[in-house]
Short mmCIF file of N, CA and C and ligand atoms in Angstrom, two decimals:
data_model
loop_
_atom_site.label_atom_id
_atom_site.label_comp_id
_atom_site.label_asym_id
_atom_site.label_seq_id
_atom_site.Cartn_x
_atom_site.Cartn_y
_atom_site.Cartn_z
N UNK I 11 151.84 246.37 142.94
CA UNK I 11 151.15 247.64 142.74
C UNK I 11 149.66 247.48 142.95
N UNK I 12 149.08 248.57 143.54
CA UNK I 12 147.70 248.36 143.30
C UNK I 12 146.91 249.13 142.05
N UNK I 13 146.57 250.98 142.72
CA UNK I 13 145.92 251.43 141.57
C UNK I 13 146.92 251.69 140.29
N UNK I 14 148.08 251.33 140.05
CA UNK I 14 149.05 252.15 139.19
C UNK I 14 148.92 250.88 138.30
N UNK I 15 148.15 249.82 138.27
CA UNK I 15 148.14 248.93 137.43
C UNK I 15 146.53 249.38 136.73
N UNK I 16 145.32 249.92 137.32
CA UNK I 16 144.99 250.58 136.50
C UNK I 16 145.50 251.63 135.50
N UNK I 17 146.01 252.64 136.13
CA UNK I 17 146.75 254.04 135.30
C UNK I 17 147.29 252.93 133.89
N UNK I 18 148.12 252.03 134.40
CA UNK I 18 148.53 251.30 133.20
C UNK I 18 147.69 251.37 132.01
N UNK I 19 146.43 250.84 132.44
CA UNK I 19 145.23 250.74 131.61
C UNK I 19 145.21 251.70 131.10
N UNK I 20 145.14 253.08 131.76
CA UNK I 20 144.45 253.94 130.90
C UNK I 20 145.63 254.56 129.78
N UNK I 21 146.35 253.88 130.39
CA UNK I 21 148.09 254.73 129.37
C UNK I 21 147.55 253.83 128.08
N UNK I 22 147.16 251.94 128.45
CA UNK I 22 147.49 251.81 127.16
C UNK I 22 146.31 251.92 126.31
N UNK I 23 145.06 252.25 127.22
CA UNK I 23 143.71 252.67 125.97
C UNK I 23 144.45 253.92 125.15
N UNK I 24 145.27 254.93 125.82
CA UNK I 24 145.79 256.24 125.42
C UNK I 24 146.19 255.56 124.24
N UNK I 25 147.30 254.85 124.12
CA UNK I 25 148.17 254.46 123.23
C UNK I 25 147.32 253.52 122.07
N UNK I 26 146.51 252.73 122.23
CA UNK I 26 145.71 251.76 121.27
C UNK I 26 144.23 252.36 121.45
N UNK I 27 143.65 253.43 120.74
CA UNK I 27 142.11 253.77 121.46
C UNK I 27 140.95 252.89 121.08
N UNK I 28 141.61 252.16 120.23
CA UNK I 28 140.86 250.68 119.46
C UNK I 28 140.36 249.62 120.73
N UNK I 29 141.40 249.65 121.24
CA UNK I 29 141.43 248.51 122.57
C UNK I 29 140.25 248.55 123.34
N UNK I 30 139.45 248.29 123.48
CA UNK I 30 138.17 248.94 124.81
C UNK I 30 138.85 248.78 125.93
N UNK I 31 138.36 249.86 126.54
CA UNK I 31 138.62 250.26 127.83
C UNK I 31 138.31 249.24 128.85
N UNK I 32 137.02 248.74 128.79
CA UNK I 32 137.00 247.14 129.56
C UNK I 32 138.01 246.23 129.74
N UNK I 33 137.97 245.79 128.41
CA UNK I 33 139.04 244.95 128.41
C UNK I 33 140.15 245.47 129.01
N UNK I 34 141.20 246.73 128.66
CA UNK I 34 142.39 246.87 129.36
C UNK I 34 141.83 246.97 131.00
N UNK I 35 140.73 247.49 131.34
CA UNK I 35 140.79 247.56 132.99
C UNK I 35 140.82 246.46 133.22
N UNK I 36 139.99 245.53 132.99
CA UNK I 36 139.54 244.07 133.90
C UNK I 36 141.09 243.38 133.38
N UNK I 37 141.40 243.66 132.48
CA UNK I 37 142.93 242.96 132.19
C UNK I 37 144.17 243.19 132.89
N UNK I 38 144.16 244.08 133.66
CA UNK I 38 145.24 244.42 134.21
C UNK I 38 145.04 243.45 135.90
N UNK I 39 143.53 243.65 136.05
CA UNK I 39 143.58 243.09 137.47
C UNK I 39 143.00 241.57 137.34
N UNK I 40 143.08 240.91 136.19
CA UNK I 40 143.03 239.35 136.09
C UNK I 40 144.31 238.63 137.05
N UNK I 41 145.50 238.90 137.34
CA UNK I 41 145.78 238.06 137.95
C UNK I 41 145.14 238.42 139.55
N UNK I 42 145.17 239.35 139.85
CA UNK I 42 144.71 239.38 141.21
C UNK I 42 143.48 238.86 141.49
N UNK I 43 142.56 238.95 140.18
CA UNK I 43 140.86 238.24 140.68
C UNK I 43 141.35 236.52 140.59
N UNK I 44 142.29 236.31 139.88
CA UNK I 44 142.28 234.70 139.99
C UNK I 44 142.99 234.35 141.48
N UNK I 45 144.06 235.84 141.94
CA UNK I 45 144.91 235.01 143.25
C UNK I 45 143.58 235.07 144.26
N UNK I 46 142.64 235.90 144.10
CA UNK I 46 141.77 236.17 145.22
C UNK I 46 140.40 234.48 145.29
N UNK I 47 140.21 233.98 143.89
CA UNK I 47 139.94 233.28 143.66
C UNK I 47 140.73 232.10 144.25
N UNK I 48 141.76 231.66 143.80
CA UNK I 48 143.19 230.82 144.46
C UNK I 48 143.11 230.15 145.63
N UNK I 49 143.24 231.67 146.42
CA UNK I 49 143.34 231.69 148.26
C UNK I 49 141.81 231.05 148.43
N UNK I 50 140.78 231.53 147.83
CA UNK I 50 139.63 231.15 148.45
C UNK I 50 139.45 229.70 148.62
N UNK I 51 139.78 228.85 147.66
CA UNK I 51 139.85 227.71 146.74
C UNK I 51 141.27 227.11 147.43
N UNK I 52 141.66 227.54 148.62
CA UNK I 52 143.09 227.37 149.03
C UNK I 52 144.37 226.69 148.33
N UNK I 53 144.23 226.88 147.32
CA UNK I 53 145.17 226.64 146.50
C UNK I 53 146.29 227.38 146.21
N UNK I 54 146.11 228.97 147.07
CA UNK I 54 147.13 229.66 147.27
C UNK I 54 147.30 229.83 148.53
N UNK I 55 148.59 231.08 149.36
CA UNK I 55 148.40 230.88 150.47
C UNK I 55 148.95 232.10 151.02
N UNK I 56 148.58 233.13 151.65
CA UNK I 56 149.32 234.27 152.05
C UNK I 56 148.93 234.09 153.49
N UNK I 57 150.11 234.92 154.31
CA UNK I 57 149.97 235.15 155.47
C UNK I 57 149.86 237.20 156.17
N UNK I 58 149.44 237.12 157.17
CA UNK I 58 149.06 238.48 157.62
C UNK I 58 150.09 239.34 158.04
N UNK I 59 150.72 239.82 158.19
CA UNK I 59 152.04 240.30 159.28
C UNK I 59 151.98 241.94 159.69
N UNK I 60 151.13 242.18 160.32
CA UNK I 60 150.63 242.83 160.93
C UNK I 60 151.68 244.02 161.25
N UNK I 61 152.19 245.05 160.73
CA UNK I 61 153.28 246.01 161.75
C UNK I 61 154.46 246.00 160.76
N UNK I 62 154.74 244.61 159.66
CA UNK I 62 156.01 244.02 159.13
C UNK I 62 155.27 244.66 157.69
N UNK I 63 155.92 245.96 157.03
CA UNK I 63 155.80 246.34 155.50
C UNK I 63 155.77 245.03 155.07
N UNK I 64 155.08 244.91 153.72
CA UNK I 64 153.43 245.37 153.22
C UNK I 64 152.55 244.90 154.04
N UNK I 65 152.98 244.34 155.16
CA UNK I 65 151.47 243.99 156.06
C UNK I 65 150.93 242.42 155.60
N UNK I 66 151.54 241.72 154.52
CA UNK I 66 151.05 240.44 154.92
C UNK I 66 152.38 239.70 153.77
N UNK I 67 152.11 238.27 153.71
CA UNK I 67 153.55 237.72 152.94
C UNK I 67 152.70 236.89 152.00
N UNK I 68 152.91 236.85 150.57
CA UNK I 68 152.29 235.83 150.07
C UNK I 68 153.53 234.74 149.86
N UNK I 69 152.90 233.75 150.48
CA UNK I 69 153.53 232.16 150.48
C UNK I 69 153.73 231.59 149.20
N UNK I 70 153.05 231.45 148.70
CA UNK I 70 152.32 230.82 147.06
C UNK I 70 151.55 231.45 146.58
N UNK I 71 152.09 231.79 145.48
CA UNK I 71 150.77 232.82 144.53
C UNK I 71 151.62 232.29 142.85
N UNK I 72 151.88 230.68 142.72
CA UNK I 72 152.60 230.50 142.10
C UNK I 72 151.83 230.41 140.75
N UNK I 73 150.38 229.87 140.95
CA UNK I 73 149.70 229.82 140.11
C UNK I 73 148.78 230.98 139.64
N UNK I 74 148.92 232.08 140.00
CA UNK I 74 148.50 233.20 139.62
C UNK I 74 149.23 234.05 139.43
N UNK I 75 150.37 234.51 139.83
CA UNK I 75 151.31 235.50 139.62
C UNK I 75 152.91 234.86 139.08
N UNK I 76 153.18 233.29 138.82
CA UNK I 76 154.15 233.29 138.09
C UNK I 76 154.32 233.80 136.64
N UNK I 77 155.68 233.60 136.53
CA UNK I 77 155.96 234.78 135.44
C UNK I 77 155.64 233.41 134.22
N UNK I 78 155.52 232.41 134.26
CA UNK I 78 155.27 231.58 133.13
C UNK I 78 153.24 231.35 133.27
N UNK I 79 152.96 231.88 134.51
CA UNK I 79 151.33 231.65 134.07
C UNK I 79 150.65 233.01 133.60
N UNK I 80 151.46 234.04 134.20
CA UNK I 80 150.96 235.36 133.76
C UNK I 80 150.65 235.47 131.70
N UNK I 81 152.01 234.60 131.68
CA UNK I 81 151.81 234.26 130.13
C UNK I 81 150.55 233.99 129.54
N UNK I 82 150.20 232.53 130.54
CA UNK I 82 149.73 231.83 129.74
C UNK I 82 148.12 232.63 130.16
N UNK I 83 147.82 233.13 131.22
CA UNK I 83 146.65 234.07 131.24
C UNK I 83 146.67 234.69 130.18
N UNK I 84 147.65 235.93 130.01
CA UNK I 84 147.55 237.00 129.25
C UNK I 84 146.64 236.37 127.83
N UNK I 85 147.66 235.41 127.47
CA UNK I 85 147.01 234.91 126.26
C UNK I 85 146.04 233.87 126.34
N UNK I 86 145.56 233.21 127.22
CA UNK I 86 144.04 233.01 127.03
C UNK I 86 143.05 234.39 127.40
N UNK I 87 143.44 235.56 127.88
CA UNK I 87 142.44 236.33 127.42
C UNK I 87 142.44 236.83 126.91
N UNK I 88 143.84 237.33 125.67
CA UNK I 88 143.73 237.83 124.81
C UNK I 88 142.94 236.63 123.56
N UNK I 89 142.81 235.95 123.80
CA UNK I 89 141.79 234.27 122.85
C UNK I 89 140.72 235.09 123.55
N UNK I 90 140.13 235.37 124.35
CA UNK I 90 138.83 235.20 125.01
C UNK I 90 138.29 236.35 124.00
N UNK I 91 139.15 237.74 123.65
CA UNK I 91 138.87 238.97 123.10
C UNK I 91 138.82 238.65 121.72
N UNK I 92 139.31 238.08 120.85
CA UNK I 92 139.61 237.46 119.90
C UNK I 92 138.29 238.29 118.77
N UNK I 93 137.46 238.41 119.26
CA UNK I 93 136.31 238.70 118.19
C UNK I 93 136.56 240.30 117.98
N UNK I 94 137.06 241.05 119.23
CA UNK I 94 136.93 242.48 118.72
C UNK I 94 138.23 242.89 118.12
N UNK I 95 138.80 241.60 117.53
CA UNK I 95 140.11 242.05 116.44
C UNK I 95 141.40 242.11 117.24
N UNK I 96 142.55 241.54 116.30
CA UNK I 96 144.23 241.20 116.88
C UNK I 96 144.28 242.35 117.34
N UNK I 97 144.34 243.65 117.47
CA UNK I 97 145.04 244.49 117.88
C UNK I 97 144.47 244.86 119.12
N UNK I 98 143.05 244.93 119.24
CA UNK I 98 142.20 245.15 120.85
C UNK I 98 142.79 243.78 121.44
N UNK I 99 142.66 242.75 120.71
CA UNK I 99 142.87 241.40 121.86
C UNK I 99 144.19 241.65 122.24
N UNK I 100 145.20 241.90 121.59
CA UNK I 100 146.77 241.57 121.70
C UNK I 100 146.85 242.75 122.92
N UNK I 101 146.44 244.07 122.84
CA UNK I 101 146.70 244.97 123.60
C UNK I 101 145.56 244.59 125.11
N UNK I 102 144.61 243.08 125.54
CA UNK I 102 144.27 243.79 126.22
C UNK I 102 145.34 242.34 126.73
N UNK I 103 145.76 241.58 125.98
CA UNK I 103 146.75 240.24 126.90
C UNK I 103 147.64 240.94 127.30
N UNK I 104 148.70 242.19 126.89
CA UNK I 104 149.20 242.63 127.22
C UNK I 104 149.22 243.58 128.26
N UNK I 105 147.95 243.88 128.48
CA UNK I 105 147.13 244.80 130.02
C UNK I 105 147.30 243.53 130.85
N UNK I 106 147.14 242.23 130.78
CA UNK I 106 147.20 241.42 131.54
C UNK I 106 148.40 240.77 132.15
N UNK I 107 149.49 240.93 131.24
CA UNK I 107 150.77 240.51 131.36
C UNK I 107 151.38 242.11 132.06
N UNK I 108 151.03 243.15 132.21
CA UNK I 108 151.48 244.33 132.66
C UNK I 108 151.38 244.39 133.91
N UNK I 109 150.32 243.06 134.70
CA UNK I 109 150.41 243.10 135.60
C UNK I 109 151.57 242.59 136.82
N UNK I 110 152.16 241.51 135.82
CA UNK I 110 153.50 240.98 136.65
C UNK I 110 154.86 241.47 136.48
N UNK I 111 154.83 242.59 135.85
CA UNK I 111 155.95 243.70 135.02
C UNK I 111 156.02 244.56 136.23
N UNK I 112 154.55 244.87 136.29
CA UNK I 112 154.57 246.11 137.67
C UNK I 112 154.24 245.88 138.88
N UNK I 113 154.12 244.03 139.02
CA UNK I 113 154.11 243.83 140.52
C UNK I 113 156.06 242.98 140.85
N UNK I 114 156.83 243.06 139.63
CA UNK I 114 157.90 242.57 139.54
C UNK I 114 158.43 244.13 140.29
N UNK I 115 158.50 244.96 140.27
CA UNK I 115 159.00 245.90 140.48
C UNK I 115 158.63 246.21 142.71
N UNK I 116 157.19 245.63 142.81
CA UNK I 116 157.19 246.23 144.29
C UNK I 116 157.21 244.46 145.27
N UNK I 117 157.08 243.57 144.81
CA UNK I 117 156.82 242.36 145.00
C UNK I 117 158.31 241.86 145.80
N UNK I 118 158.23 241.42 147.30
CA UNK I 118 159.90 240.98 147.60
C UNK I 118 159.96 239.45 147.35
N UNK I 119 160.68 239.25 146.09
CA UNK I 119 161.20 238.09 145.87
C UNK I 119 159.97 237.11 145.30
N UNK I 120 158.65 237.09 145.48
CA UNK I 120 158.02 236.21 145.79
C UNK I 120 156.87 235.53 144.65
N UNK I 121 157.54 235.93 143.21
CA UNK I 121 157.17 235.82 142.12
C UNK I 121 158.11 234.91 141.74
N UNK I 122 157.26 233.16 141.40
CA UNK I 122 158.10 232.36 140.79
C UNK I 122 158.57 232.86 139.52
N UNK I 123 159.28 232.13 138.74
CA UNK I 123 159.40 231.60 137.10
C UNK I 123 158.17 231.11 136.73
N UNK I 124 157.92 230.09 137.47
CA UNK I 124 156.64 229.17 137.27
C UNK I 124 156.00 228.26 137.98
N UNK I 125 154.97 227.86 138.36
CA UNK I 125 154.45 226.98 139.64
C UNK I 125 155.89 226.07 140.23
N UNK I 126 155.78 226.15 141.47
CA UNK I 126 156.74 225.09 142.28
C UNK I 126 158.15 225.62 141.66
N UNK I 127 158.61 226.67 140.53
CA UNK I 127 159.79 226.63 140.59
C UNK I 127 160.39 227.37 141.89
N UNK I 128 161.90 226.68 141.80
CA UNK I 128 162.29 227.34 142.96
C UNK I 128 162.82 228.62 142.89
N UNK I 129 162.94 229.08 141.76
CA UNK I 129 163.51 230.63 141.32
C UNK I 129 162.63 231.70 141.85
N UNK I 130 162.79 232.82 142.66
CA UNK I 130 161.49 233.63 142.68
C UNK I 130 162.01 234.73 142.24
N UNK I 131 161.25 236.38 142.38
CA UNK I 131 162.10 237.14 141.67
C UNK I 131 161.17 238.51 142.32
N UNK I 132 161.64 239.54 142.26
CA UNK I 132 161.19 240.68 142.35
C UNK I 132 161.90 241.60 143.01
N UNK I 133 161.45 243.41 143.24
CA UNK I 133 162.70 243.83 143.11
C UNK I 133 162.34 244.69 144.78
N UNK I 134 161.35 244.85 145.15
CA UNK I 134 160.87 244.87 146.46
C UNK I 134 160.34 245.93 147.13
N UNK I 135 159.92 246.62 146.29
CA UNK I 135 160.11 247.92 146.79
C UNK I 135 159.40 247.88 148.12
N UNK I 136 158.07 247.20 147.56
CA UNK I 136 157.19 247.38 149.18
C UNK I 136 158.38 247.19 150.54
N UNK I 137 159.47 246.01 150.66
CA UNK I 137 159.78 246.29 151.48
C UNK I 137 160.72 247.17 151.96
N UNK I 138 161.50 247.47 150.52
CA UNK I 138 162.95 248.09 150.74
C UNK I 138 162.53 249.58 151.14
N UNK I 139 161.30 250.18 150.53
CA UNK I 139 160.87 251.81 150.72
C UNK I 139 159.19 251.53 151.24
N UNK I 140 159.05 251.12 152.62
CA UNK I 140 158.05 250.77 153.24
C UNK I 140 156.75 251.96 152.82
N UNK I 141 157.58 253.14 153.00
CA UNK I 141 156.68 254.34 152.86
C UNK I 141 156.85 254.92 150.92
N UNK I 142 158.13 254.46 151.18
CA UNK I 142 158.43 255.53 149.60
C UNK I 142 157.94 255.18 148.57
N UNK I 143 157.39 253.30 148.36
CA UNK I 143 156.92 252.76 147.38
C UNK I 143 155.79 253.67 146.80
N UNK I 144 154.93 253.86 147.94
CA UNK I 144 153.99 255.15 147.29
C UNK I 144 153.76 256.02 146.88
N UNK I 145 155.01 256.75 147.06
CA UNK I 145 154.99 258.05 146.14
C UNK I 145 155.84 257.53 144.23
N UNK I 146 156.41 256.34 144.66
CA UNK I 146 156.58 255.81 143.58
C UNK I 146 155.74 255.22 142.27
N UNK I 147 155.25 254.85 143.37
CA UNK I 147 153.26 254.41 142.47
C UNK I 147 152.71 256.14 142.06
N UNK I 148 152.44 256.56 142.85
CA UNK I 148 152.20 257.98 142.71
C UNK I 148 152.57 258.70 141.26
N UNK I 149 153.81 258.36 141.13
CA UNK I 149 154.46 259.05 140.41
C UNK I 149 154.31 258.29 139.08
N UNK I 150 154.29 257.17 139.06
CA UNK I 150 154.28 256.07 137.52
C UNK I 150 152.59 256.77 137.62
N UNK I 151 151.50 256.60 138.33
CA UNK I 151 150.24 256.93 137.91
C UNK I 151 150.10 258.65 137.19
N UNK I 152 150.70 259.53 137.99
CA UNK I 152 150.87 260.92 137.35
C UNK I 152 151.07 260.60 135.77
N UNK I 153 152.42 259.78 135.65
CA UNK I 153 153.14 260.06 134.26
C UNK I 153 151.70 259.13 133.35
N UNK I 154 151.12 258.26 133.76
CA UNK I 154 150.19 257.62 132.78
C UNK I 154 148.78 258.18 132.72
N UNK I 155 148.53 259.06 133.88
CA UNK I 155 147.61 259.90 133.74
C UNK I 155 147.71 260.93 132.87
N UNK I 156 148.80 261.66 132.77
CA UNK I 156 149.08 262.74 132.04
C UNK I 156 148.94 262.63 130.34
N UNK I 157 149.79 261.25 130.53
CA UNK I 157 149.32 260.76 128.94
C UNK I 157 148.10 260.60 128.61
N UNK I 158 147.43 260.12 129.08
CA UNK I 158 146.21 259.39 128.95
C UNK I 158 145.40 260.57 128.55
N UNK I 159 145.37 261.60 129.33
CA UNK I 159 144.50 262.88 129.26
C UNK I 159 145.04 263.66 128.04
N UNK I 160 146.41 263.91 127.60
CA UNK I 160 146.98 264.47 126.78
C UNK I 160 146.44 263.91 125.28
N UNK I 161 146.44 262.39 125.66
CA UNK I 161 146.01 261.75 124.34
C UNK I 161 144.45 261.91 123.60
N UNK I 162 143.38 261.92 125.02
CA UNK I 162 141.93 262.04 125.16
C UNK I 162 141.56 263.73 124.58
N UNK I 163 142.63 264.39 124.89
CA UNK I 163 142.13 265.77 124.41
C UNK I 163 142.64 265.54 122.88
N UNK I 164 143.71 265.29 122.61
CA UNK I 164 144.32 265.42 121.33
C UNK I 164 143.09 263.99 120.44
N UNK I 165 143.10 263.50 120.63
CA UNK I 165 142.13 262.21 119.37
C UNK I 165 140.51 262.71 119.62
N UNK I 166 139.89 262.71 120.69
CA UNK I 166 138.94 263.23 121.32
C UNK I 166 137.96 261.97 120.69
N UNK I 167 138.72 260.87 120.60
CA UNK I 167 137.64 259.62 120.43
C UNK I 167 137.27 258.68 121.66
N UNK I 168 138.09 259.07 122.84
CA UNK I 168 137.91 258.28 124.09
C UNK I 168 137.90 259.68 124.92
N UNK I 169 137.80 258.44 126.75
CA UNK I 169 138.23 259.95 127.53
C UNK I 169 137.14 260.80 127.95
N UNK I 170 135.84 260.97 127.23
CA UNK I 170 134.94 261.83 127.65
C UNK I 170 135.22 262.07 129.00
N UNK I 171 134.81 260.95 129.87
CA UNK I 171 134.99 261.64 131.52
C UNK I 171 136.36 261.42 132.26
N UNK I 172 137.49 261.45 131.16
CA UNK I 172 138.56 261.24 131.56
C UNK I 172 139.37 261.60 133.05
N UNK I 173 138.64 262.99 133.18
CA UNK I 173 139.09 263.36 134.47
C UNK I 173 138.81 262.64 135.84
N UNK I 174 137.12 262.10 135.24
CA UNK I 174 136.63 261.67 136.78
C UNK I 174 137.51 259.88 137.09
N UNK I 175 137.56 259.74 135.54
CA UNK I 175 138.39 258.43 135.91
C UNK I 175 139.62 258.56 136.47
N UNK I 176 140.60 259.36 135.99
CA UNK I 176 141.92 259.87 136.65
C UNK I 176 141.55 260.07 138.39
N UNK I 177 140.46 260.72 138.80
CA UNK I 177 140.05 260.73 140.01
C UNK I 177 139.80 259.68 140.75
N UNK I 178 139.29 258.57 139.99
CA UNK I 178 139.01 257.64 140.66
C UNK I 178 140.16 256.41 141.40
N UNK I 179 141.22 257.02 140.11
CA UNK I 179 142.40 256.02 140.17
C UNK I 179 143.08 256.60 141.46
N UNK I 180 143.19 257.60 141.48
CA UNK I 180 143.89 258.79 142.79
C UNK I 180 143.39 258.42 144.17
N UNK I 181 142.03 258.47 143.88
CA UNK I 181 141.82 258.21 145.35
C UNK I 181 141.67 256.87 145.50
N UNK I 182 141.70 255.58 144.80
CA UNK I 182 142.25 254.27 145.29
C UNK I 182 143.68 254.16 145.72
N UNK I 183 144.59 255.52 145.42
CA UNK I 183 145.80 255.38 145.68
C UNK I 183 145.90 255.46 146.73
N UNK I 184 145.00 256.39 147.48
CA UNK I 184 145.24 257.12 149.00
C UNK I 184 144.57 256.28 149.68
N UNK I 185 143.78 255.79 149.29
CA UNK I 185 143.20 254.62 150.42
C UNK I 185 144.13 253.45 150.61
N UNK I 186 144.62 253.09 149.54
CA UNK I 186 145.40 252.37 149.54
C UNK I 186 147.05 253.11 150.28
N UNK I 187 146.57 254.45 150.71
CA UNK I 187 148.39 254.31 151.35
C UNK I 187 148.57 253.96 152.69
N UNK I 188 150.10 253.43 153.13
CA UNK I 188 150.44 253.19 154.45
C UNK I 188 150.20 254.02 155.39
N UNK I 189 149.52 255.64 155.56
CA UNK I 189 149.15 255.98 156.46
C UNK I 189 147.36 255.62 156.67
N UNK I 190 147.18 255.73 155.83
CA UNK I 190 145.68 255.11 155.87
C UNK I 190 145.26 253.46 155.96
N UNK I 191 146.13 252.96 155.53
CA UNK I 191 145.88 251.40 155.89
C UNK I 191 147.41 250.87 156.63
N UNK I 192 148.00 250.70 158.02
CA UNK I 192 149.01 251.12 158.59
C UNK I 192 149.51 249.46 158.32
N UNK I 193 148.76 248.64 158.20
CA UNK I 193 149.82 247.90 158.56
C UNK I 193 150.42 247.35 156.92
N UNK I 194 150.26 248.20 156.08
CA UNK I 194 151.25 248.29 155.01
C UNK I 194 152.20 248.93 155.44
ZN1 ZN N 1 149.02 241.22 141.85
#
């Protein structure tokens, strides 16, 4: 997933308004700043595939997106949060671990267990619904937007510019779609 792992965020500030909002954003996209980190550091390894849905293959992303390191992220940054109290920290490791929940869902196959295991896992959408994955994302972001805003009017302790953020998440969606970036 891309922006629908923000929306995540904002579902679960909706749900915990304790949590800062920082923390759940930058938490959701910790594994991707470490795979981007990874590749740089070539310690990971994706390839391009130009024309072939999603447009490139990740090789190894074992150390950033396995399902046993996503763990062990989540909870060193829920340690890192540790000062603004168990319930902000716990909810933002869990923004962090939300990320391999909802890239388990569009990801083909290519999510170990755990570094070098040989198990991989995911359910594919990117490739199985080349086009449809997006209205799928689409649709998980609606339902966490809706909350999010529903919740911001009803507590009215977060949210102030709730809308423009909902906006912002929207149009990372569309940039991010296969007619606009084709060789997804
Ligand atoms: Zn990812």
């Amino acid at each position: 997933m891309y922006a629908g792992h923000f929306a995540a965020g904002l579902a679960m500030k909706a749900r915990e308004p304790r949590a800062p909002t920082w923390g759940l954003l930058l938490g959701v996209g910790v594994l991707d700043l470490l795979f981007g980190l990874f590749v740089s550091l070539g310690v990971e390894r994706t390839t391009m595939t130009p024309g072939v849905a999603p447009g490139f293959r990740l090789d190894f992303i074992d150390w950033s997106h396995s399902l046993a390191m996503s763990l062990v992220w989540s909870l060193l940054f829920a340690a890192l949060l540790f000062r603004r109290g168990l319930v902000a920290a716990a909810w933002c490791g869990v923004a962090v671990f939300s990320h391999f929940v909802l890239d388990f869902l569009m990801h083909p196959g290519d999510l170990a267990l755990w570094p070098h295991a040989e198990a991989h896992v995911g359910l594919g959408l990117w490739t199985r619904w080349p086009r449809g994955w997006w209205f799928f994302e689409l649709a998980f972001i609606a339902v966490c937007a809706a909350y999010y805003l529903a919740r911001a009017r009803r507590l009215r302790s977060f949210g102030g510019r709730g809308g423009w953020v909902v906006a912002v998440v929207l149009v990372l969606h569309v940039v991010n779609s296969p007619w606009l970036a084709p060789a997804r």
